[in-house]
Amino acid sequence: MKAKELADGVKGKSAAVIGCGGLGGWTAEMLARAALRKLVVCDGDVFTLSNGNRQLYCTQSTLNRNKAEVAAEKIRDIGLTDEVKAYGVFVTKENVKEIVEGVDVVFDCCDNVDTRLMIEEYCGEADILLVHGAINDVYGQVTVVYPRDNTLKKLYSHGAETTETTIACVPAFVASLQVALGMKALCGEGEKSLFVADVIDGTIDKLGE
Amino acid sequence: MVKVKFFGLLRLDLKTSEKLLEAGSVRELIGVLAKDIGQEPYNEKKLKEHVIFVNGKNIVDLKMFRTKLKDGDVVSFMSPVSGG
């Protein structure tokens, strides 16, 4: 697909970004420039000094401020999204419906397996497209989850690997892939492969269907 | 020979992206691979905790560790991550 087809294809669509830290900040920024009708951002956390090495919206002026509130301000300032809504809370089983209700796609940019599985289950029940992204060290994974495919349940059957830290180019790279696949899926051209990106090797491999 | 491909932390730790090994099933391959690697934490138990694809299909959708392998098959070991 060409860029114009993708840009035209997402006009009038709405999305929710769950988690506005490393991946979520970059994802929100790129979606803000895709000129969607509505963009919802959600995160209960505040920016701290340790976020500065990789999180786009963490600056001296945003320290100690809620990540979703800051992201919403940036998106409004970009000025291409008709409606921007911020939820300064962590997504839970109790509030997920209110947060993602009515959106065409949810971007999973969370930082823990339990929340990711809960979101997958809800999106399955509510028939909402889910675009999953996750990072660790110098690599990351992205996949489009179609309702009731339980892709993440299979993926995380033994938990997840973690090392100490990452660097800014990793969430930026993986978020780019996440937004690209999300836009493609919104245009009806989605695929179910698991994309594994190794930022330092400069490789993206497709596993699965 | 089976082509074994590594992704994620396993690839970083082994400092290689693939190996060619001989095995008739995923279970046998895990034993051969653990011996070939010969370093902790990559024993058989740890390798079994990876997401394993045979020719692009998750073994969860095949016969798990009983999935048969033949010459030319591609087996991918991937450790899922959850940072955001």
Short mmCIF file of C-alpha atoms in Angstrom, two decimals:
data_model
loop_
_atom_site.label_atom_id
_atom_site.label_comp_id
_atom_site.label_asym_id
_atom_site.label_seq_id
_atom_site.Cartn_x
_atom_site.Cartn_y
_atom_site.Cartn_z
CA MET A 1 0.00 0.00 0.00
CA LYS A 2 1.15 3.53 -0.70
CA ALA A 3 1.28 6.26 1.94
CA LYS A 4 -1.60 8.19 0.41
CA GLU A 5 -3.87 5.15 0.51
CA LEU A 6 -2.98 4.63 4.19
CA ALA A 7 -3.44 8.30 5.06
CA ASP A 8 -6.80 8.43 3.27
CA GLY A 9 -7.86 5.07 4.68
CA VAL A 10 -7.60 6.12 8.32
CA LYS A 11 -9.47 9.41 7.94
CA GLY A 12 -12.54 9.42 10.15
CA LYS A 13 -11.21 6.54 12.29
CA SER A 14 -10.59 6.54 16.02
CA ALA A 15 -7.94 4.90 18.18
CA ALA A 16 -6.97 4.40 21.82
CA VAL A 17 -3.37 4.23 23.02
CA ILE A 18 -3.06 2.31 26.29
CA GLY A 19 0.20 3.20 28.00
CA CYS A 20 1.93 6.49 27.17
CA GLY A 21 5.51 5.72 28.15
CA GLY A 22 8.22 4.52 25.74
CA LEU A 23 6.18 2.85 23.02
CA GLY A 24 2.97 4.74 23.73
CA GLY A 25 4.52 8.20 23.49
CA TRP A 26 5.95 7.54 20.03
CA THR A 27 2.78 5.74 18.94
CA ALA A 28 0.57 8.63 20.09
CA GLU A 29 2.80 11.13 18.28
CA MET A 30 2.60 9.23 14.98
CA LEU A 31 -1.16 8.69 15.30
CA ALA A 32 -1.58 12.40 16.05
CA ARG A 33 -0.02 13.08 12.66
CA ALA A 34 -2.33 10.57 10.94
CA ALA A 35 -5.21 13.04 11.47
CA LEU A 36 -7.68 10.64 13.03
CA ARG A 37 -11.17 11.70 14.08
CA LYS A 38 -10.59 10.74 17.71
CA LEU A 39 -7.61 9.71 19.78
CA VAL A 40 -7.84 8.41 23.36
CA VAL A 41 -4.71 8.18 25.53
CA CYS A 42 -4.54 6.35 28.82
CA ASP A 43 -1.86 6.01 31.51
CA GLY A 44 -1.97 6.29 35.30
CA ASP A 45 1.75 6.93 35.67
CA VAL A 46 3.74 10.18 35.95
CA PHE A 47 7.04 11.03 34.22
CA THR A 48 10.16 10.53 36.33
CA LEU A 49 13.84 11.22 35.63
CA SER A 50 14.51 7.58 34.72
CA ASN A 51 12.07 7.85 31.77
CA GLY A 52 14.16 10.53 30.08
CA ASN A 53 16.39 8.15 28.10
CA ARG A 54 13.58 6.73 25.95
CA GLN A 55 10.16 8.34 26.47
CA LEU A 56 9.35 11.03 23.90
CA TYR A 57 7.18 13.20 26.15
CA CYS A 58 9.46 13.07 29.19
CA THR A 59 11.17 16.46 29.45
CA GLN A 60 12.22 18.77 32.30
CA SER A 61 8.87 20.53 32.07
CA THR A 62 6.79 17.34 32.21
CA LEU A 63 8.50 15.66 35.19
CA ASN A 64 5.97 14.48 37.80
CA ARG A 65 3.08 15.10 35.39
CA ASN A 66 0.65 12.41 34.27
CA LYS A 67 1.78 10.76 31.03
CA ALA A 68 -1.67 10.65 29.40
CA GLU A 69 -2.39 14.30 30.21
CA VAL A 70 0.95 15.34 28.70
CA ALA A 71 0.39 13.19 25.59
CA ALA A 72 -3.08 14.71 25.10
CA GLU A 73 -1.60 18.22 25.28
CA LYS A 74 1.00 17.35 22.64
CA ILE A 75 -1.64 15.78 20.36
CA ARG A 76 -3.89 18.84 20.70
CA ASP A 77 -0.91 21.07 19.95
CA ILE A 78 -0.18 19.12 16.75
CA GLY A 79 -3.76 20.02 15.92
CA LEU A 80 -4.78 17.38 13.39
CA THR A 81 -7.10 15.25 15.57
CA ASP A 82 -10.72 16.34 15.94
CA GLU A 83 -11.21 14.94 19.44
CA VAL A 84 -8.58 14.06 22.04
CA LYS A 85 -9.42 12.41 25.34
CA ALA A 86 -7.03 11.62 28.21
CA TYR A 87 -7.57 9.09 30.98
CA GLY A 88 -4.99 9.65 33.70
CA VAL A 89 -5.57 6.23 35.23
CA PHE A 90 -4.24 2.71 34.76
CA VAL A 91 -6.55 0.60 32.62
CA THR A 92 -8.34 -2.11 34.60
CA LYS A 93 -11.00 -4.71 34.02
CA GLU A 94 -13.45 -2.27 35.58
CA ASN A 95 -12.67 0.81 33.44
CA VAL A 96 -11.52 -0.67 30.11
CA LYS A 97 -14.98 -0.49 28.56
CA GLU A 98 -15.33 3.23 29.28
CA ILE A 99 -11.83 3.97 27.94
CA VAL A 100 -11.95 2.12 24.62
CA GLU A 101 -15.68 2.15 23.88
CA GLY A 102 -16.42 3.13 20.30
CA VAL A 103 -12.84 3.21 19.00
CA ASP A 104 -11.88 1.37 15.83
CA VAL A 105 -8.53 0.18 17.12
CA VAL A 106 -6.65 -0.15 20.41
CA PHE A 107 -2.85 0.17 20.54
CA ASP A 108 -1.44 -1.96 23.34
CA CYS A 109 1.63 -0.10 24.61
CA CYS A 110 1.46 -1.38 28.19
CA ASP A 111 4.37 -2.65 30.24
CA ASN A 112 3.04 -5.84 31.80
CA VAL A 113 1.62 -9.15 30.66
CA ASP A 114 -1.49 -9.21 32.89
CA THR A 115 -2.80 -5.89 31.57
CA ARG A 116 -2.07 -6.91 27.99
CA LEU A 117 -4.05 -10.15 28.40
CA MET A 118 -6.95 -8.31 30.02
CA ILE A 119 -7.07 -5.85 27.10
CA GLU A 120 -6.94 -8.69 24.59
CA GLU A 121 -9.85 -10.41 26.31
CA TYR A 122 -11.93 -7.23 26.37
CA CYS A 123 -11.17 -6.35 22.73
CA GLY A 124 -12.19 -9.88 21.78
CA GLU A 125 -15.54 -9.52 23.56
CA ALA A 126 -16.14 -6.02 22.20
CA ASP A 127 -15.00 -6.92 18.65
CA ILE A 128 -12.25 -4.30 18.56
CA LEU A 129 -9.03 -4.58 16.56
CA LEU A 130 -5.91 -4.65 18.78
CA VAL A 131 -2.38 -3.74 17.71
CA HIS A 132 0.13 -5.12 20.18
CA GLY A 133 3.64 -3.80 20.65
CA ALA A 134 6.29 -4.66 23.24
CA ILE A 135 9.99 -3.95 23.69
CA ASN A 136 12.97 -5.16 25.64
CA ASP A 137 16.65 -4.27 25.40
CA VAL A 138 17.36 -3.71 21.66
CA TYR A 139 14.41 -5.59 20.19
CA GLY A 140 10.64 -5.72 20.14
CA GLN A 141 7.57 -7.46 18.78
CA VAL A 142 4.41 -6.26 17.02
CA THR A 143 1.32 -8.11 15.95
CA VAL A 144 -2.25 -7.32 14.97
CA VAL A 145 -4.74 -9.24 17.11
CA TYR A 146 -8.14 -9.95 15.63
CA PRO A 147 -11.07 -10.50 18.02
CA ARG A 148 -10.99 -13.90 19.72
CA ASP A 149 -7.69 -14.99 18.10
CA ASN A 150 -6.11 -15.07 21.60
CA THR A 151 -2.74 -14.33 20.03
CA LEU A 152 -1.29 -12.81 23.21
CA LYS A 153 -2.56 -15.64 25.41
CA LYS A 154 -0.56 -18.06 23.23
CA LEU A 155 2.45 -15.74 23.06
CA TYR A 156 2.71 -15.22 26.81
CA SER A 157 1.98 -18.77 27.93
CA HIS A 158 5.38 -18.78 29.73
CA GLY A 159 5.57 -15.09 30.66
CA ALA A 160 8.09 -12.67 29.20
CA GLU A 161 11.82 -11.93 29.15
CA THR A 162 13.16 -8.72 30.65
CA THR A 163 16.58 -7.15 30.89
CA GLU A 164 17.57 -3.93 32.58
CA THR A 165 16.86 -1.18 30.12
CA THR A 166 16.43 -0.02 26.54
CA ILE A 167 17.41 3.01 24.46
CA ALA A 168 15.16 5.55 22.71
CA CYS A 169 15.66 4.19 19.19
CA VAL A 170 14.03 0.90 20.22
CA PRO A 171 10.56 2.20 21.20
CA ALA A 172 10.69 4.67 18.29
CA PHE A 173 11.47 1.86 15.81
CA VAL A 174 8.92 -0.60 17.21
CA ALA A 175 6.23 2.11 17.54
CA SER A 176 6.73 2.97 13.85
CA LEU A 177 6.06 -0.64 12.94
CA GLN A 178 3.08 -0.76 15.31
CA VAL A 179 1.49 2.35 13.78
CA ALA A 180 2.22 1.20 10.21
CA LEU A 181 0.58 -2.20 10.79
CA GLY A 182 -2.31 -0.56 12.64
CA MET A 183 -2.98 1.86 9.78
CA LYS A 184 -2.79 -1.01 7.30
CA ALA A 185 -5.23 -3.06 9.36
CA LEU A 186 -7.61 -0.09 9.59
CA CYS A 187 -7.53 -0.01 5.78
CA GLY A 188 -8.62 -3.66 5.74
CA GLU A 189 -5.20 -5.00 4.78
CA GLY A 190 -4.18 -6.46 8.12
CA GLU A 191 -2.17 -9.60 8.61
CA LYS A 192 -1.63 -11.89 11.58
CA SER A 193 2.14 -12.42 11.53
CA LEU A 194 4.25 -11.75 14.58
CA PHE A 195 6.84 -9.16 13.58
CA VAL A 196 10.07 -9.36 15.54
CA ALA A 197 12.35 -6.35 15.17
CA ASP A 198 16.00 -6.32 16.17
CA VAL A 199 16.91 -2.66 16.08
CA ILE A 200 20.68 -3.08 16.32
CA ASP A 201 20.81 -5.77 13.63
CA GLY A 202 18.35 -3.72 11.55
CA THR A 203 16.17 -6.76 10.91
CA ILE A 204 12.44 -7.36 10.98
CA ASP A 205 11.35 -11.01 10.79
CA LYS A 206 7.81 -12.24 10.27
CA LEU A 207 6.81 -15.31 12.27
CA GLY A 208 3.50 -17.11 12.07
CA GLU A 209 0.73 -16.66 9.54
CA MET B 1 19.39 -30.74 8.83
CA VAL B 2 16.97 -28.31 10.45
CA LYS B 3 17.58 -24.58 10.38
CA VAL B 4 17.15 -23.15 13.88
CA LYS B 5 16.60 -19.39 14.10
CA PHE B 6 16.90 -17.31 17.26
CA PHE B 7 15.08 -14.13 18.20
CA GLY B 8 15.20 -11.77 21.16
CA LEU B 9 17.31 -12.35 24.23
CA LEU B 10 18.40 -15.81 23.07
CA ARG B 11 19.90 -14.27 19.93
CA LEU B 12 21.69 -11.58 21.94
CA ASP B 13 23.08 -14.10 24.43
CA LEU B 14 24.19 -16.64 21.79
CA LYS B 15 25.59 -13.89 19.54
CA THR B 16 24.25 -15.72 16.51
CA SER B 17 20.95 -15.67 14.64
CA GLU B 18 20.83 -19.29 13.42
CA LYS B 19 22.31 -22.79 13.55
CA LEU B 20 21.93 -25.99 11.51
CA LEU B 21 21.13 -29.04 13.65
CA GLU B 22 19.92 -32.62 13.20
CA ALA B 23 16.65 -33.64 14.92
CA GLY B 24 13.47 -35.59 14.15
CA SER B 25 11.11 -33.76 16.47
CA VAL B 26 10.89 -30.50 18.39
CA ARG B 27 11.51 -32.39 21.65
CA GLU B 28 14.67 -33.95 20.23
CA LEU B 29 15.78 -30.61 18.81
CA ILE B 30 15.48 -28.97 22.23
CA GLY B 31 17.79 -31.62 23.71
CA VAL B 32 20.31 -31.25 20.88
CA LEU B 33 20.16 -27.45 21.08
CA ALA B 34 20.63 -27.34 24.86
CA LYS B 35 23.75 -29.50 24.48
CA ASP B 36 25.00 -27.42 21.56
CA ILE B 37 24.56 -24.16 23.47
CA GLY B 38 26.06 -25.61 26.64
CA GLN B 39 25.53 -22.51 28.72
CA GLU B 40 23.09 -21.46 31.42
CA PRO B 41 20.29 -20.55 31.55
CA TYR B 42 19.59 -22.29 28.24
CA ASN B 43 18.88 -25.79 29.48
CA GLU B 44 15.99 -27.88 28.08
CA LYS B 45 13.49 -26.44 30.57
CA LYS B 46 14.37 -22.87 29.63
CA LEU B 47 14.27 -23.58 25.90
CA LYS B 48 10.81 -25.12 26.28
CA GLU B 49 9.58 -21.82 27.70
CA HIS B 50 10.25 -20.07 24.39
CA VAL B 51 7.60 -19.52 21.76
CA ILE B 52 8.52 -22.03 19.06
CA PHE B 53 7.48 -21.86 15.43
CA VAL B 54 7.95 -24.67 12.90
CA ASN B 55 7.86 -23.38 9.33
CA GLY B 56 6.00 -20.32 10.54
CA LYS B 57 3.41 -22.14 12.66
CA ASN B 58 3.33 -21.88 16.45
CA ILE B 59 3.78 -25.40 17.88
CA VAL B 60 0.76 -24.63 20.10
CA ASP B 61 -1.25 -25.07 16.89
CA LEU B 62 0.72 -28.20 15.87
CA LYS B 63 1.63 -31.12 18.15
CA MET B 64 3.68 -29.11 20.63
CA PHE B 65 6.97 -30.86 21.44
CA ARG B 66 5.85 -33.99 19.56
CA THR B 67 5.83 -32.02 16.29
CA LYS B 68 7.91 -33.95 13.73
CA LEU B 69 10.79 -32.32 11.88
CA LYS B 70 12.35 -33.14 8.52
CA ASP B 71 15.32 -31.88 6.52
CA GLY B 72 14.91 -28.27 5.49
CA ASP B 73 12.41 -27.35 8.19
CA VAL B 74 12.87 -23.98 9.85
CA VAL B 75 12.37 -23.80 13.62
CA SER B 76 12.28 -20.39 15.29
CA PHE B 77 12.82 -19.83 19.02
CA MET B 78 11.50 -16.54 20.30
CA SER B 79 11.34 -15.12 23.80
CA PRO B 80 8.37 -12.77 24.06
CA VAL B 81 8.85 -9.41 25.78
CA SER B 82 6.48 -7.09 27.56
CA GLY B 83 8.19 -3.71 28.07
CA GLY B 84 6.42 -0.62 26.88
#
